[in-house]
Tab-separated table of C-alpha atoms in Angstrom:
chain	number	residue	atom	x	y	z
A	30	MET	CA	72.504	123.557	114.009
A	31	LYS	CA	73.968	126.984	113.355
A	32	PRO	CA	73.523	129.421	116.284
A	33	PRO	CA	71.600	132.636	115.666
A	34	PRO	CA	73.804	135.595	114.734
A	35	ILE	CA	74.521	138.360	117.217
A	36	PRO	CA	73.022	141.489	115.644
A	37	SER	CA	75.698	144.140	115.458
A	38	ALA	CA	73.088	146.910	115.547
A	39	GLU	CA	72.018	145.857	119.059
A	40	LEU	CA	75.442	146.694	120.456
A	41	GLY	CA	74.709	150.412	120.573
A	42	SER	CA	77.460	151.458	118.209
A	43	ARG	CA	77.875	151.692	114.495
A	44	ARG	CA	77.954	148.608	112.364
A	45	THR	CA	81.154	147.895	110.421
A	46	ARG	CA	82.355	145.046	108.203
A	47	GLN	CA	85.186	144.357	110.645
A	48	ARG	CA	82.823	144.109	113.617
A	49	ASP	CA	80.441	141.891	111.622
A	50	THR	CA	83.394	139.637	110.730
A	51	LEU	CA	84.415	139.288	114.393
A	52	ILE	CA	80.842	138.620	115.508
A	53	SER	CA	80.487	135.970	112.816
A	54	LEU	CA	83.732	134.286	113.907
A	55	ILE	CA	82.604	134.101	117.542
A	56	THR	CA	79.109	132.928	116.587
A	57	GLN	CA	80.374	130.124	114.355
A	58	ALA	CA	83.322	129.019	116.513
A	59	GLU	CA	83.360	125.438	117.757
A	60	GLY	CA	84.973	126.564	121.005
A	61	PRO	CA	86.220	129.625	122.855
A	62	LEU	CA	88.681	131.934	121.047
A	63	THR	CA	91.433	134.205	122.331
A	64	VAL	CA	91.924	137.768	121.078
A	65	PRO	CA	95.028	136.747	119.054
A	66	GLN	CA	93.040	133.878	117.479
A	67	LEU	CA	90.204	136.271	116.582
A	68	LEU	CA	92.694	138.711	115.040
A	69	GLN	CA	94.409	135.992	113.007
A	70	MET	CA	91.137	134.480	111.796
A	71	ALA	CA	89.645	137.876	110.902
A	72	ASN	CA	92.706	138.831	108.865
A	73	ALA	CA	92.855	135.449	107.096
A	74	GLY	CA	90.152	136.710	104.732
A	75	GLU	CA	90.015	140.001	102.876
A	76	GLU	CA	89.316	142.092	105.977
A	77	ASN	CA	91.937	144.316	107.549
A	78	VAL	CA	91.117	144.174	111.252
A	79	GLY	CA	93.319	145.830	113.853
A	80	ILE	CA	93.931	144.599	117.371
A	81	ALA	CA	92.136	147.647	118.840
A	82	THR	CA	88.996	146.751	116.854
A	83	VAL	CA	89.112	143.217	118.243
A	84	TYR	CA	89.429	144.474	121.835
A	85	ARG	CA	86.644	147.075	121.356
A	86	THR	CA	84.302	144.480	119.850
A	87	VAL	CA	85.046	141.956	122.606
A	88	LYS	CA	84.395	144.663	125.213
A	89	LEU	CA	81.046	145.596	123.616
A	90	LEU	CA	80.007	141.952	123.388
A	91	LEU	CA	80.962	141.344	127.037
A	92	GLU	CA	79.086	144.462	128.202
A	93	SER	CA	75.989	143.419	126.250
A	94	GLU	CA	76.334	139.893	127.732
A	95	ARG	CA	76.438	138.338	124.259
A	96	ILE	CA	79.720	136.603	125.059
A	97	GLN	CA	81.417	135.398	128.229
A	98	SER	CA	85.033	134.936	129.156
A	99	VAL	CA	86.636	131.586	129.902
A	100	THR	CA	89.937	131.550	131.796
A	101	LEU	CA	92.100	128.505	131.136
A	102	PRO	CA	94.367	126.967	133.789
A	103	ASN	CA	97.397	128.526	132.037
A	104	GLY	CA	95.863	132.001	132.507
A	105	ALA	CA	94.809	132.543	128.882
A	106	VAL	CA	91.422	134.231	128.487
A	107	CYS	CA	89.086	133.050	125.726
A	108	TYR	CA	85.647	134.238	124.675
A	109	GLU	CA	82.536	132.323	123.653
A	110	ARG	CA	78.809	132.891	123.127
A	111	SER	CA	76.844	133.314	126.346
A	112	GLU	CA	73.834	131.249	125.339
A	113	LEU	CA	75.761	127.973	125.341
A	114	GLY	CA	74.618	127.079	128.852
A	115	HIS	CA	76.525	124.932	131.315
A	116	HIS	CA	79.433	123.110	129.687
A	117	HIS	CA	83.148	122.484	130.064
A	118	HIS	CA	86.232	122.613	127.856
A	119	PHE	CA	89.154	120.575	126.551
A	120	HIS	CA	92.424	122.482	126.019
A	121	CYS	CA	95.023	120.957	123.697
A	122	HIS	CA	98.386	121.829	125.216
A	123	ARG	CA	100.200	121.435	121.889
A	124	CYS	CA	98.155	123.560	119.454
A	125	ASP	CA	96.550	125.701	122.189
A	126	ARG	CA	93.028	125.235	120.778
A	127	VAL	CA	90.042	124.936	123.110
A	128	PHE	CA	87.054	122.674	122.422
A	129	ASP	CA	83.616	122.559	124.035
A	130	LEU	CA	82.612	119.348	125.811
A	131	ALA	CA	79.078	118.157	125.136
A	132	SER	CA	78.304	117.110	128.696
A	133	CYS	CA	79.267	117.770	132.299
A	134	PRO	CA	81.467	114.996	133.709
A	135	VAL	CA	80.839	116.079	137.329
A	136	HIS	CA	77.777	115.499	139.437
A	137	ILE	CA	78.410	117.060	142.843
A	138	GLN	CA	75.974	116.338	145.633
A	139	LYS	CA	75.585	118.408	148.794
A	140	LYS	CA	77.005	115.538	150.890
A	141	ASP	CA	80.265	115.776	148.854
A	142	LEU	CA	80.874	119.374	149.976
A	143	PRO	CA	82.568	120.341	153.239
A	144	LYS	CA	80.087	121.058	156.027
A	145	GLY	CA	78.538	124.507	155.701
A	146	PHE	CA	79.698	125.071	152.108
A	147	THR	CA	77.365	126.103	149.295
A	148	LEU	CA	78.272	125.469	145.670
A	149	ASP	CA	77.392	128.240	143.205
A	150	SER	CA	79.009	126.837	140.070
A	151	HIS	CA	81.998	124.962	138.723
A	152	GLU	CA	84.217	125.133	135.655
A	153	ILE	CA	86.343	122.264	134.423
A	154	THR	CA	88.994	122.377	131.721
A	155	LEU	CA	90.455	119.048	130.681
A	156	THR	CA	93.923	119.196	129.123
A	157	GLY	CA	95.666	116.856	126.725
A	158	LEU	CA	96.173	116.387	122.991
A	159	CYS	CA	93.434	116.908	120.402
A	160	ALA	CA	92.920	114.378	117.594
A	161	ASP	CA	94.868	116.494	115.064
A	162	CYS	CA	97.904	116.813	117.349
A	163	GLN	CA	97.910	113.096	118.159
A	164	GLU	CA	98.201	112.328	114.447
A	165	SER	CA	100.968	114.836	113.723
A	166	PRO	CA	104.621	114.555	114.780
A	167	ALA	CA	105.465	116.059	118.134
A	168	ALA	CA	106.193	119.756	118.071
A	169	PRO	CA	106.845	122.077	120.979
A	170	ALA	CA	103.801	123.779	122.445
A	171	PRO	CA	103.339	127.357	121.193
A	172	ARG	CA	104.608	130.117	123.473
A	173	ARG	CA	102.131	132.661	124.689
A	174	ALA	CA	102.855	136.207	123.634
A	175	GLY	CA	104.593	138.215	126.332
A	176	VAL	CA	105.786	135.175	128.279
A	177	ARG	CA	109.540	134.837	128.515
A	178	ARG	CA	111.102	131.580	129.566
A	179	ARG	CA	114.283	131.675	131.547
A	180	ARG	CA	116.774	128.863	131.710
A	181	ILE	CA	117.839	128.154	135.275
A	182	ARG	CA	121.277	126.759	135.904
A	183	VAL	CA	121.655	124.296	138.702
């Protein structure tokens, strides 16, 4: 079932084709998306979307609580619709895509917690290879923008 669209007019700022494109991408995504992924996907069509427009739209959607951020174990921040409810994610370490899991694999009972602790929530991100990457020949994992690797001599 297709999720309901996020009305651009409710964001308190003017409606543009670029913003509508970004909202549509987030609404129809099968999992959380990073800002670079949103930029690439938006510009894959006929739109000309700048990085500042992506950041402004993400900020408006966060402030209006239409989307929420998801921080992966590697530090990357992704964004997804807020109305998805409690769920977890699978992060493919080769292609860097993130997928939603349909169920929660953890059932924590009060007796499992240390004495005096109260659990508010939990977030789990499983890592591995997605089906597409398992079928394709091994390739190095993509480097995150701004991260420099240094070779250490021993």
